[in-house]
mmCIF file with all atom_site columns, N, CA and C in Angstrom:
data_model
loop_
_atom_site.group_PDB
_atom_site.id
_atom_site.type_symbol
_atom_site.label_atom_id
_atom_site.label_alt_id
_atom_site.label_comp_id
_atom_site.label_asym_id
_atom_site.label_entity_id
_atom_site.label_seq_id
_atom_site.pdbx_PDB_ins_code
_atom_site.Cartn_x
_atom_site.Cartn_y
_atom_site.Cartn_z
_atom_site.occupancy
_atom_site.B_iso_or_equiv
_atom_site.pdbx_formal_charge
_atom_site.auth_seq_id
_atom_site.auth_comp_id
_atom_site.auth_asym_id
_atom_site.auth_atom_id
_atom_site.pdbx_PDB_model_num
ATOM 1   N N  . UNK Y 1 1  ? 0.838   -1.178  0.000   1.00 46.00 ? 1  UNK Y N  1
ATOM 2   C CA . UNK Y 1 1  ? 0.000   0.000   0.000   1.00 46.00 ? 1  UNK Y CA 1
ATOM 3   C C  . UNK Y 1 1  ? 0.881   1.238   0.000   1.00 46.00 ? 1  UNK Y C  1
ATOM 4   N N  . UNK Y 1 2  ? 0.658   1.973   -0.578  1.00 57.00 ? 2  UNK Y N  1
ATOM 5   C CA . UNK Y 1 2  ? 1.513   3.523   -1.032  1.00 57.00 ? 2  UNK Y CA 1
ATOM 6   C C  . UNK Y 1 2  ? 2.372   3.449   -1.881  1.00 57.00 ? 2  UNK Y C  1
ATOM 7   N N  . UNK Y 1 3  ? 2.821   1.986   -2.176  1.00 68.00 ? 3  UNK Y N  1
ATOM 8   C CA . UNK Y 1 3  ? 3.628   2.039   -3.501  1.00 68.00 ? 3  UNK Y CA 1
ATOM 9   C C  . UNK Y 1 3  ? 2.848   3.219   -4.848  1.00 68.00 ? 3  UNK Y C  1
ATOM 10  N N  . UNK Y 1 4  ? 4.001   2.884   -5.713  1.00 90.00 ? 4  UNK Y N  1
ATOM 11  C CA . UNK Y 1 4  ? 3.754   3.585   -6.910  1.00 90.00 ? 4  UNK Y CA 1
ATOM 12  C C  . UNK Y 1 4  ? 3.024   2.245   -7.883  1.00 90.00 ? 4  UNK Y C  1
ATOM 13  N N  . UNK Y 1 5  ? 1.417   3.376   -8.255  1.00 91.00 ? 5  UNK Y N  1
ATOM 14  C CA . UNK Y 1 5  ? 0.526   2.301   -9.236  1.00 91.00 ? 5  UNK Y CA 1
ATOM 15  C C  . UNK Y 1 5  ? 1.158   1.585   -9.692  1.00 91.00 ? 5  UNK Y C  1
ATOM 16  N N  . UNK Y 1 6  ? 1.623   1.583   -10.810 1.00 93.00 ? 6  UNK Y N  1
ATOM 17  C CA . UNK Y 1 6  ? 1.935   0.691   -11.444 1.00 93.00 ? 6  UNK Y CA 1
ATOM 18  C C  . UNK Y 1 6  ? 2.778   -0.791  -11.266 1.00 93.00 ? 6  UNK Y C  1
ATOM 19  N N  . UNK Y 1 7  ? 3.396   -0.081  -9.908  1.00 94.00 ? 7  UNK Y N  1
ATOM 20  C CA . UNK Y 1 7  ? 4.287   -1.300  -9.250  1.00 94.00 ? 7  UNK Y CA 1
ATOM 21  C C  . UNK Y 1 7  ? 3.282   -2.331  -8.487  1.00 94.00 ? 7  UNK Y C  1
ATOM 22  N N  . UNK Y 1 8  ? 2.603   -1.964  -7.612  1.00 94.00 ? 8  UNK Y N  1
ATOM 23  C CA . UNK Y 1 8  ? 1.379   -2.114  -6.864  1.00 94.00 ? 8  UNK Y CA 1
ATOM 24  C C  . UNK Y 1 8  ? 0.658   -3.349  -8.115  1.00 94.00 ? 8  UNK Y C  1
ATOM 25  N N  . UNK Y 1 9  ? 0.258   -2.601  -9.306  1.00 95.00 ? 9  UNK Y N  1
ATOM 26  C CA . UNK Y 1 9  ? -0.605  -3.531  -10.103 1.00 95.00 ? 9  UNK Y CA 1
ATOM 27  C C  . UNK Y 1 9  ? 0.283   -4.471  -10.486 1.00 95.00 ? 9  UNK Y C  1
ATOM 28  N N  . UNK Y 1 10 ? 1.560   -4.398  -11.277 1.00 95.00 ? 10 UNK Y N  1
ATOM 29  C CA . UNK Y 1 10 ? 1.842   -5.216  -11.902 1.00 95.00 ? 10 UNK Y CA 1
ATOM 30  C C  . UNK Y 1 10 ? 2.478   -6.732  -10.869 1.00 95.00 ? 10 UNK Y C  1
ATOM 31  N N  . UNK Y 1 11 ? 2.441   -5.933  -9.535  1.00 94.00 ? 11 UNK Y N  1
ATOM 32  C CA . UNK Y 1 11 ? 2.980   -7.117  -8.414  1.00 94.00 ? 11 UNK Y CA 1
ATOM 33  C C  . UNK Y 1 11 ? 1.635   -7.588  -8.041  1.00 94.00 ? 11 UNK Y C  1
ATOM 34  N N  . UNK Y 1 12 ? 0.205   -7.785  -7.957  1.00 96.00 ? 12 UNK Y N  1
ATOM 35  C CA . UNK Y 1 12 ? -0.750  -7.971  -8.011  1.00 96.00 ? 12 UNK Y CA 1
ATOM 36  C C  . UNK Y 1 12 ? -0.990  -8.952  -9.267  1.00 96.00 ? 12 UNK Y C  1
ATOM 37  N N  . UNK Y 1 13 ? -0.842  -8.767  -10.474 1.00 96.00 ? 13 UNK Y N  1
ATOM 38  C CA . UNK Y 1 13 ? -0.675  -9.070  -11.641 1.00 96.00 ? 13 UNK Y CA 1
ATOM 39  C C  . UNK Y 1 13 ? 0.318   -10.666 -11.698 1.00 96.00 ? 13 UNK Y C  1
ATOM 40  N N  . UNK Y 1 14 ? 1.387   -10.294 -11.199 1.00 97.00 ? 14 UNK Y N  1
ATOM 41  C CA . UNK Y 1 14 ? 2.246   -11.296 -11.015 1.00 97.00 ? 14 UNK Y CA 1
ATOM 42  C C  . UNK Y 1 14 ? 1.900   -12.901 -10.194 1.00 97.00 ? 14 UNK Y C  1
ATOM 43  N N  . UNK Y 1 15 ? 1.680   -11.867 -8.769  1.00 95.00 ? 15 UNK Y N  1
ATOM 44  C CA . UNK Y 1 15 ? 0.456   -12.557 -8.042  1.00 95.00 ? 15 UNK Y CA 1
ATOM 45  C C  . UNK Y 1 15 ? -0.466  -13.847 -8.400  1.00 95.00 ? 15 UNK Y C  1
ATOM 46  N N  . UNK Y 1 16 ? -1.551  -13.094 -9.075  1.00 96.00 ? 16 UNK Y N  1
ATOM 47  C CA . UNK Y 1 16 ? -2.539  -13.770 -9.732  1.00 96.00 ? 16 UNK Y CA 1
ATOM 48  C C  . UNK Y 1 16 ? -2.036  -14.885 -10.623 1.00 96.00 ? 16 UNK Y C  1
ATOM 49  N N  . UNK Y 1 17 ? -0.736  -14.746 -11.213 1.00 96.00 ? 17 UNK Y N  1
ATOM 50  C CA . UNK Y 1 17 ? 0.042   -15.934 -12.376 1.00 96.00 ? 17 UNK Y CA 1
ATOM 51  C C  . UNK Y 1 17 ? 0.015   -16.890 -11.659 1.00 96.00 ? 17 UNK Y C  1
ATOM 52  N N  . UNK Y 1 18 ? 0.461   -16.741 -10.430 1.00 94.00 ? 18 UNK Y N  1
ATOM 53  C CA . UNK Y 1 18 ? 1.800   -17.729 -9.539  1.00 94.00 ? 18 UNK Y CA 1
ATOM 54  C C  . UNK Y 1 18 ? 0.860   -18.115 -8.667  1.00 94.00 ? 18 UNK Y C  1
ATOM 55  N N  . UNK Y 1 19 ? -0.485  -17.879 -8.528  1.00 92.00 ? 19 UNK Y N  1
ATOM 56  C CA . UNK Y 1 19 ? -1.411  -18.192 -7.210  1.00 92.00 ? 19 UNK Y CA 1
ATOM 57  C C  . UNK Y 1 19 ? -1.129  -19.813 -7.068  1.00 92.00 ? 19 UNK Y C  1
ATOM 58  N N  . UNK Y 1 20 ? -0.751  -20.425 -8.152  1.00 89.00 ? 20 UNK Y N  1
ATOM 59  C CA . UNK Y 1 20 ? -1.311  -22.245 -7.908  1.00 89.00 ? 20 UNK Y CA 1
ATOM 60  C C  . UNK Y 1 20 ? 0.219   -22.695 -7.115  1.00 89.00 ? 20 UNK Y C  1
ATOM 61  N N  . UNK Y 1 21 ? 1.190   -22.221 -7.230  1.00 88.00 ? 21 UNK Y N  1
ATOM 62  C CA . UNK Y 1 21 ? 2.298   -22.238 -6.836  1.00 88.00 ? 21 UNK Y CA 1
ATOM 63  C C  . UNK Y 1 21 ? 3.008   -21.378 -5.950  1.00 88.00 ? 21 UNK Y C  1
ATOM 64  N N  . UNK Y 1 22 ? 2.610   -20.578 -5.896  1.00 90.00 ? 22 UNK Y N  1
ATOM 65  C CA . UNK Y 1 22 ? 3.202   -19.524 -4.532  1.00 90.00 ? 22 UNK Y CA 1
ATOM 66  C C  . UNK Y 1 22 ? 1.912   -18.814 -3.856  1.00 90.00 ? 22 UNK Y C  1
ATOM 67  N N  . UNK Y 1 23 ? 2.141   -18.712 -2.721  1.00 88.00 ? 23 UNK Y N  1
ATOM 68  C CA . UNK Y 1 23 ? 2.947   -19.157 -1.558  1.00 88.00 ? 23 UNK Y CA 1
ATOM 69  C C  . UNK Y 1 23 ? 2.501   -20.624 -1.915  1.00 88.00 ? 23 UNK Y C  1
ATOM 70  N N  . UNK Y 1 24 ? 4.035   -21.638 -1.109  1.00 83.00 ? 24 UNK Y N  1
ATOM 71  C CA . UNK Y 1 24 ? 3.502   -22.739 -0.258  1.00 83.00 ? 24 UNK Y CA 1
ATOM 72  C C  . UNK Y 1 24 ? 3.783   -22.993 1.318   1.00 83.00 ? 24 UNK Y C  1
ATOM 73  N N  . UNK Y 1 25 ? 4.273   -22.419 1.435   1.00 82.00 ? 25 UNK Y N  1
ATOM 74  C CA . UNK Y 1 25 ? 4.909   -22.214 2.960   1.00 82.00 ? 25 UNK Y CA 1
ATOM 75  C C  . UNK Y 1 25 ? 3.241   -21.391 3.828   1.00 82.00 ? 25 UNK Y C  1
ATOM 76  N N  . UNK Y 1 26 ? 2.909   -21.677 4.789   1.00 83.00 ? 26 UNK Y N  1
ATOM 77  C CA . UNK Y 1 26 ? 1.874   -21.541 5.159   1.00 83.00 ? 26 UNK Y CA 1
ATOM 78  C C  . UNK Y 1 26 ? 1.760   -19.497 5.975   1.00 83.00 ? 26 UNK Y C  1
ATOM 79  N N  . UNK Y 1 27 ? 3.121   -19.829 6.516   1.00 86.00 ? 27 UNK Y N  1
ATOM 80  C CA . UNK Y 1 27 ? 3.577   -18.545 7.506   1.00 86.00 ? 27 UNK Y CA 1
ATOM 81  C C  . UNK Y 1 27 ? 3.673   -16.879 6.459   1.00 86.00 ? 27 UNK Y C  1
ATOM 82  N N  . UNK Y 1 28 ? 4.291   -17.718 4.996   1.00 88.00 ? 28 UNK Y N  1
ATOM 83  C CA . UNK Y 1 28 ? 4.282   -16.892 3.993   1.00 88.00 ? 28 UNK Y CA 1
ATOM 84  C C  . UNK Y 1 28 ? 2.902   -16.405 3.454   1.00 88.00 ? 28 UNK Y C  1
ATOM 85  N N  . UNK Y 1 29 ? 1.536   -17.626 3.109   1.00 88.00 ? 29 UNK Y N  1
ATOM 86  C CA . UNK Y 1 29 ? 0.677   -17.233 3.186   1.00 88.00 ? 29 UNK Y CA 1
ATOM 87  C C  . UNK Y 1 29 ? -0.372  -16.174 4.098   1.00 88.00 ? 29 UNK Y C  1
ATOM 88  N N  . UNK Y 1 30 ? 0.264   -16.442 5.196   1.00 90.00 ? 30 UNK Y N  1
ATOM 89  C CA . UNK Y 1 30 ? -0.933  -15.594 6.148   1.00 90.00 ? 30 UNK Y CA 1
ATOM 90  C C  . UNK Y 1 30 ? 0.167   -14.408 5.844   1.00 90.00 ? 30 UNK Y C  1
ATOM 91  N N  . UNK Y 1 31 ? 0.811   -13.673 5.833   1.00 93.00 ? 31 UNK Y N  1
ATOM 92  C CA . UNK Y 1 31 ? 1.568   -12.225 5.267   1.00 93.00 ? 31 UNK Y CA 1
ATOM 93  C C  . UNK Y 1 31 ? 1.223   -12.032 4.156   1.00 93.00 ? 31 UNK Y C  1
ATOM 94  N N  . UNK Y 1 32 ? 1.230   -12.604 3.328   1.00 92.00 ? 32 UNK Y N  1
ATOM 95  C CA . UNK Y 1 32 ? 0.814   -12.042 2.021   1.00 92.00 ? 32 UNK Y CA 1
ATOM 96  C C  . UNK Y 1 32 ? -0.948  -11.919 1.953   1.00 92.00 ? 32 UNK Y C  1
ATOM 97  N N  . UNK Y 1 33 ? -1.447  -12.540 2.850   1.00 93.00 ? 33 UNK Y N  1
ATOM 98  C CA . UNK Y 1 33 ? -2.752  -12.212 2.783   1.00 93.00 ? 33 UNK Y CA 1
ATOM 99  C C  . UNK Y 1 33 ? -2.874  -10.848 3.623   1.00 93.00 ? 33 UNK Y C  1
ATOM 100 N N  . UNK Y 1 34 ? -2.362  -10.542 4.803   1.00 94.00 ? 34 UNK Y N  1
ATOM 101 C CA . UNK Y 1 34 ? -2.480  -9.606  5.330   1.00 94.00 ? 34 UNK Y CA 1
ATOM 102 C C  . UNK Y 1 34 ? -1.758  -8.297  4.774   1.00 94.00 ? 34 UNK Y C  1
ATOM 103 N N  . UNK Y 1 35 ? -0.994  -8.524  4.080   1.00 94.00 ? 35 UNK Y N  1
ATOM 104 C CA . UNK Y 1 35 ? -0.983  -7.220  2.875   1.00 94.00 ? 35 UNK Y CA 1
ATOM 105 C C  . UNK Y 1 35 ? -2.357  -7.038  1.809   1.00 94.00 ? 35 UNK Y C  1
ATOM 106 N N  . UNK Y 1 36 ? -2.216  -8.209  1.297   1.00 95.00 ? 36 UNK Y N  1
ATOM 107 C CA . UNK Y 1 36 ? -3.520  -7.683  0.204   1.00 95.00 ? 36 UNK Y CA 1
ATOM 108 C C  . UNK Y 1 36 ? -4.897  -7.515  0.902   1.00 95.00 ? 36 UNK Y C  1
ATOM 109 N N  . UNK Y 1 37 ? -5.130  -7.613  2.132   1.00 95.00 ? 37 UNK Y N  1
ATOM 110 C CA . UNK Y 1 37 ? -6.333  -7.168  2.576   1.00 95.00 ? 37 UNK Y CA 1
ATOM 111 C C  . UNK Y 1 37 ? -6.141  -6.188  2.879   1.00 95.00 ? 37 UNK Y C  1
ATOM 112 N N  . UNK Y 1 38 ? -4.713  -5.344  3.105   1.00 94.00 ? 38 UNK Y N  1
ATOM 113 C CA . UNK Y 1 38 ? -4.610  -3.706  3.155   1.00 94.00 ? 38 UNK Y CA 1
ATOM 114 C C  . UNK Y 1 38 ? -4.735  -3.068  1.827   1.00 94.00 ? 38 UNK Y C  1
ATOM 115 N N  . UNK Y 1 39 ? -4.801  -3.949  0.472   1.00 94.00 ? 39 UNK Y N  1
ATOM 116 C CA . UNK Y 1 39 ? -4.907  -3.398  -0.442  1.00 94.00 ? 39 UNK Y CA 1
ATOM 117 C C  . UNK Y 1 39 ? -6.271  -3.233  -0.783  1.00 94.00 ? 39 UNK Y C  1
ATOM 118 N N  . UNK Y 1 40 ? -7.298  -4.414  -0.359  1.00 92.00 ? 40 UNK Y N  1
ATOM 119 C CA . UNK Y 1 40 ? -8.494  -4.539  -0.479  1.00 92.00 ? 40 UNK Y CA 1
ATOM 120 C C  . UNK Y 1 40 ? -8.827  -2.878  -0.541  1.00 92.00 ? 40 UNK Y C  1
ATOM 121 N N  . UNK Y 1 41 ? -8.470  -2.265  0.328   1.00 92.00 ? 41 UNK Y N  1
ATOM 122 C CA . UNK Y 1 41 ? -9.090  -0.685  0.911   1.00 92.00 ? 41 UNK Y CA 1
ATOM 123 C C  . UNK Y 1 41 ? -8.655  0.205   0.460   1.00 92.00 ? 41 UNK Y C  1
ATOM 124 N N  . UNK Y 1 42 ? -7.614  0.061   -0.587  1.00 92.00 ? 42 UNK Y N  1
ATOM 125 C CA . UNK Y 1 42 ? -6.457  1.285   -1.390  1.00 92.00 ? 42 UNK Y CA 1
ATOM 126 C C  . UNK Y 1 42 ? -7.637  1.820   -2.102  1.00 92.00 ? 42 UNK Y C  1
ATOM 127 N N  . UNK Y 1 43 ? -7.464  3.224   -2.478  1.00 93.00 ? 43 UNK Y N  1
ATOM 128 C CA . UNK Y 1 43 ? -8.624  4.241   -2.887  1.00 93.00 ? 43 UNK Y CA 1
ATOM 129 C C  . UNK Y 1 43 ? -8.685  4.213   -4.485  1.00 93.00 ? 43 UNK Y C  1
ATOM 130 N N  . UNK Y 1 44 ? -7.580  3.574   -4.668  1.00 94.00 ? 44 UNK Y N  1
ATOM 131 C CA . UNK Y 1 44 ? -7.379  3.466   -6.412  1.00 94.00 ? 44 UNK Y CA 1
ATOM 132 C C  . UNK Y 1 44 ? -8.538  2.201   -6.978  1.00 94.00 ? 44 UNK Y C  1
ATOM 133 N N  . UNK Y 1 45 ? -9.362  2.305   -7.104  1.00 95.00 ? 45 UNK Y N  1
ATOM 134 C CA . UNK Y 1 45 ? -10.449 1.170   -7.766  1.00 95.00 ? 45 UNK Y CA 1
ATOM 135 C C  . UNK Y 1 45 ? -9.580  0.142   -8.729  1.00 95.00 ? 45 UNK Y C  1
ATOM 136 N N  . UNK Y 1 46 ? -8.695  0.071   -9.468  1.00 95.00 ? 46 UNK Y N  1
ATOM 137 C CA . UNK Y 1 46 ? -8.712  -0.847  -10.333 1.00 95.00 ? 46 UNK Y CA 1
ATOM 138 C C  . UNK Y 1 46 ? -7.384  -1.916  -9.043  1.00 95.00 ? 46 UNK Y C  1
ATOM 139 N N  . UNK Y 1 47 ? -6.580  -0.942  -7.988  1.00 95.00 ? 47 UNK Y N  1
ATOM 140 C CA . UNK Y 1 47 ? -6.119  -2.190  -7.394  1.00 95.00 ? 47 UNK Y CA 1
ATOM 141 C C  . UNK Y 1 47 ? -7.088  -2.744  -6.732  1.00 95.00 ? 47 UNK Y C  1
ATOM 142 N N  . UNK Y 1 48 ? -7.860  -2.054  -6.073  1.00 96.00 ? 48 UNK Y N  1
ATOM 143 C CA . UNK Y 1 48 ? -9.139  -2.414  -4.941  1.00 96.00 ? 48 UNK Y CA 1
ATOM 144 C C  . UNK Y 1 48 ? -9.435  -3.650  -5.604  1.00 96.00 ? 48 UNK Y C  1
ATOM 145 N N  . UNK Y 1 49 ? -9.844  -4.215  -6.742  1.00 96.00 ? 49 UNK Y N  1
ATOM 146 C CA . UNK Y 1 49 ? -10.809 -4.921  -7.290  1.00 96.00 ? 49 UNK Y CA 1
ATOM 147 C C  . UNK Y 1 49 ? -9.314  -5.770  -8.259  1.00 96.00 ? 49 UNK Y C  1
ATOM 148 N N  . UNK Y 1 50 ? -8.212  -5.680  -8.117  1.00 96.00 ? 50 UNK Y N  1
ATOM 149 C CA . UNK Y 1 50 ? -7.349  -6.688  -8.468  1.00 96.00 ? 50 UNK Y CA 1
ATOM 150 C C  . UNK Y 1 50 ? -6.926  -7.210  -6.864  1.00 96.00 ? 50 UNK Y C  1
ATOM 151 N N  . UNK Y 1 51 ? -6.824  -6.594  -5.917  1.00 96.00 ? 51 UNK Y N  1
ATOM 152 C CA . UNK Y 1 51 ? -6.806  -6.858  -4.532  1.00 96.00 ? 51 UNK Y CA 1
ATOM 153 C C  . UNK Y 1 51 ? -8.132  -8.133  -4.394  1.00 96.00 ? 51 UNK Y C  1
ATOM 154 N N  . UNK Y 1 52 ? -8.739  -8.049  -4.664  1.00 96.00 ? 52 UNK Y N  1
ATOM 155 C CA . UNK Y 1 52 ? -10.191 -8.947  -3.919  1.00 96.00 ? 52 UNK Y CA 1
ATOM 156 C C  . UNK Y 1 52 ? -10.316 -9.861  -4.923  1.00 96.00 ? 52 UNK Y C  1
ATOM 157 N N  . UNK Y 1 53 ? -9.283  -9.894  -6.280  1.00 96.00 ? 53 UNK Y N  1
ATOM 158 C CA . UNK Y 1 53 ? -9.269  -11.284 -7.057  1.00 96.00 ? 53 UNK Y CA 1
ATOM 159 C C  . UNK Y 1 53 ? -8.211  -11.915 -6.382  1.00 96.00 ? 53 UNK Y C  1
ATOM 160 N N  . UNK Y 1 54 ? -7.673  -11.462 -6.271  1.00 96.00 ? 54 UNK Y N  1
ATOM 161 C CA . UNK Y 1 54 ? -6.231  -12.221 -5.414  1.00 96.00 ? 54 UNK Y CA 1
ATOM 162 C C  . UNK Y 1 54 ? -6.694  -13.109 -4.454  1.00 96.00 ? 54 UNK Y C  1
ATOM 163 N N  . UNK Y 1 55 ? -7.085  -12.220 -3.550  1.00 95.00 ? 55 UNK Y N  1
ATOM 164 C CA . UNK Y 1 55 ? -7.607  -12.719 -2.242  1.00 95.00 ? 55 UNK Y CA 1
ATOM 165 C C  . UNK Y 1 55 ? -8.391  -13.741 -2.690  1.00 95.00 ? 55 UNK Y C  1
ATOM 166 N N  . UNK Y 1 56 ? -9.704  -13.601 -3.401  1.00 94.00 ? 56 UNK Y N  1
ATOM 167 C CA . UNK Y 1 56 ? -10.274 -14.873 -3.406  1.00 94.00 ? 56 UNK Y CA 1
ATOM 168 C C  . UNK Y 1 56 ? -9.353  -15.913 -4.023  1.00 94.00 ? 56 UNK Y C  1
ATOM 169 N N  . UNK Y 1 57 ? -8.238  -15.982 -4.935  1.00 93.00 ? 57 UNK Y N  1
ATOM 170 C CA . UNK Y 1 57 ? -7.962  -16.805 -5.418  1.00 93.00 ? 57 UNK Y CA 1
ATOM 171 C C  . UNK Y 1 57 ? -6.882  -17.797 -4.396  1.00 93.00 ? 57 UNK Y C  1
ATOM 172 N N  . UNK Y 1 58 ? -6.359  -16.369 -3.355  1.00 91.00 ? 58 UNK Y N  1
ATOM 173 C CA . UNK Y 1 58 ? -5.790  -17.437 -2.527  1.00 91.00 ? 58 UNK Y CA 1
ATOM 174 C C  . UNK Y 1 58 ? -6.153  -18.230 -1.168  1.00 91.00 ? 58 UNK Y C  1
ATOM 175 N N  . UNK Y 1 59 ? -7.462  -17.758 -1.385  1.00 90.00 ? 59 UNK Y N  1
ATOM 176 C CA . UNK Y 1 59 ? -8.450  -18.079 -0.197  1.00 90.00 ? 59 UNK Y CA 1
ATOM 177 C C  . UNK Y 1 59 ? -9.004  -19.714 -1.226  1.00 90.00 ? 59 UNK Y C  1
ATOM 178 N N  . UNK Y 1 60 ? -8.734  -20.137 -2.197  1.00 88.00 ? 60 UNK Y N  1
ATOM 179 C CA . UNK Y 1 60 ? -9.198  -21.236 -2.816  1.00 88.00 ? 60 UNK Y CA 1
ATOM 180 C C  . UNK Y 1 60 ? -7.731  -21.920 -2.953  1.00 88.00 ? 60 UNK Y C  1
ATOM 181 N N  . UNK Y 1 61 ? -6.834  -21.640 -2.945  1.00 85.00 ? 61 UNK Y N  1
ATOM 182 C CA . UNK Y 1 61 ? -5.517  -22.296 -2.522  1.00 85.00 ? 61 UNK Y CA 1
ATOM 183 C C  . UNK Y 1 61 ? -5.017  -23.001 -1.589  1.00 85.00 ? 61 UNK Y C  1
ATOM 184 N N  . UNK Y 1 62 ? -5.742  -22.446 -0.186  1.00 79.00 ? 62 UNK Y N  1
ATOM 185 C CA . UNK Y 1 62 ? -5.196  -22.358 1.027   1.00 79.00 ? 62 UNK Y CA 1
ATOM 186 C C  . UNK Y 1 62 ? -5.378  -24.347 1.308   1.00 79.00 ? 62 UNK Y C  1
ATOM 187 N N  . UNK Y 1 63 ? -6.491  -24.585 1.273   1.00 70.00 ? 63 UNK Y N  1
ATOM 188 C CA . UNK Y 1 63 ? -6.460  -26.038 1.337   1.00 70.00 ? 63 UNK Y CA 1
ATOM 189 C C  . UNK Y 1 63 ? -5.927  -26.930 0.127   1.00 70.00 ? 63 UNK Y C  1
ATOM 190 N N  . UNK Y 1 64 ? -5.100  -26.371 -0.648  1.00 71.00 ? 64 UNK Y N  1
ATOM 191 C CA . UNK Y 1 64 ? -4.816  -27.149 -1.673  1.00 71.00 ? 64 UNK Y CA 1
ATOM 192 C C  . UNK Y 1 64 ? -3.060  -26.989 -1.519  1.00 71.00 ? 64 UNK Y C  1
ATOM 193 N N  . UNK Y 1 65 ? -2.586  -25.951 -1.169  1.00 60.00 ? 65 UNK Y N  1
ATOM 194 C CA . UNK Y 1 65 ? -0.856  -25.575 -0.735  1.00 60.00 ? 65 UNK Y CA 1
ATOM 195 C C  . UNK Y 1 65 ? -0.854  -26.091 0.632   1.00 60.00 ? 65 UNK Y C  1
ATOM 196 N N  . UNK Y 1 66 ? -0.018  -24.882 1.234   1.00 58.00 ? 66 UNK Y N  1
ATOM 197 C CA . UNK Y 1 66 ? 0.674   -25.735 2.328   1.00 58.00 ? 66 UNK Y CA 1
ATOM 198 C C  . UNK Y 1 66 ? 1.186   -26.900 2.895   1.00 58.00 ? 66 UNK Y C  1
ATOM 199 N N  . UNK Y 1 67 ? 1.813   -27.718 1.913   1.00 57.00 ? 67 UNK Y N  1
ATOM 200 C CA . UNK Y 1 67 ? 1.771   -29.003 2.185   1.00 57.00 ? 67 UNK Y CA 1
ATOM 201 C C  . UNK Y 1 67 ? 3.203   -28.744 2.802   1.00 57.00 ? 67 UNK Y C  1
ATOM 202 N N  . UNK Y 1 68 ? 4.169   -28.045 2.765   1.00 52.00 ? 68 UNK Y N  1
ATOM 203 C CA . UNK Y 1 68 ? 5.146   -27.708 3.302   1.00 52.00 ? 68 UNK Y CA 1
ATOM 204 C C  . UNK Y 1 68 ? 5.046   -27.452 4.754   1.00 52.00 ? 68 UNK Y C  1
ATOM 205 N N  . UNK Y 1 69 ? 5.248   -27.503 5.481   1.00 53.00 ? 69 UNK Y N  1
ATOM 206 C CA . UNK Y 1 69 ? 4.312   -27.144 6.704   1.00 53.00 ? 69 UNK Y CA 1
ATOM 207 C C  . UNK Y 1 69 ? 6.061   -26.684 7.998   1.00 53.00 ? 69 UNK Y C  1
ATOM 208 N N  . UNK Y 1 70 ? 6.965   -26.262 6.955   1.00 54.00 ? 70 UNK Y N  1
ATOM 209 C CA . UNK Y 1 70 ? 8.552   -25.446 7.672   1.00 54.00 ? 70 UNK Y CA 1
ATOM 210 C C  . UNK Y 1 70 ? 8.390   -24.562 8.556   1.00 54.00 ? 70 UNK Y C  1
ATOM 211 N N  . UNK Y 1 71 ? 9.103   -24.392 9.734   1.00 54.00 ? 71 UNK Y N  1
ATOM 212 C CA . UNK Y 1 71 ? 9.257   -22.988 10.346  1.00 54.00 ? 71 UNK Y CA 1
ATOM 213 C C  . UNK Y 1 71 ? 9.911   -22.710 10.132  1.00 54.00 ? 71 UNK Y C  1
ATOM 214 N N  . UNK Y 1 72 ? 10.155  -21.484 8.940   1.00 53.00 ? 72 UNK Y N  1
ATOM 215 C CA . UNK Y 1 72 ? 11.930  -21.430 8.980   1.00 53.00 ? 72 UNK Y CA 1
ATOM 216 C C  . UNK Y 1 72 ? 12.208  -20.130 9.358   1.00 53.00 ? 72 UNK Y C  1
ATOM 217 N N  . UNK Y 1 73 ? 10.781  -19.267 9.818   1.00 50.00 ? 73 UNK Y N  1
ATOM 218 C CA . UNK Y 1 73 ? 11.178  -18.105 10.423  1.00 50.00 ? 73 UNK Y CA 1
ATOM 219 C C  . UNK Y 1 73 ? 11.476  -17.641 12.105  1.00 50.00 ? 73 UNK Y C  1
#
């Protein structure tokens, strides 16, 4: 959040590619969700609404990754 648009989208963008494969680490998942639910609320409409594809897409992941189940932090 406050990045510069275009960085913001196209890392959103990226995101969305890699959903079936990244995250798999579980600890990584719950951070990256708790960023994009700060994006959910960014005032710019087109991340707002690439924010809440994400999210759902990695909210349909979540029982299908993590099979890694590391602490490595």
């Amino acid at each position: 959040s406050g990045g510069s648009h275009s960085a913001v989208r196209n890392c959103l963008s990226v995101l969305i590619r890699c959903v079936r494969v990244f995250p798999m680490i579980e600890r990584v998942a719950q951070h990256m969700e708790g960023e994009v639910l700060r994006l959910k609320d960014d005032p710019r409409e087109d991340i707002k609404i690439t924010a809440n594809s994400y999210h759902a897409m990695l909210d349909q992941q979540k029982n299908k990754n993590y099979e890694l189940k590391i602490d490595i932090f």
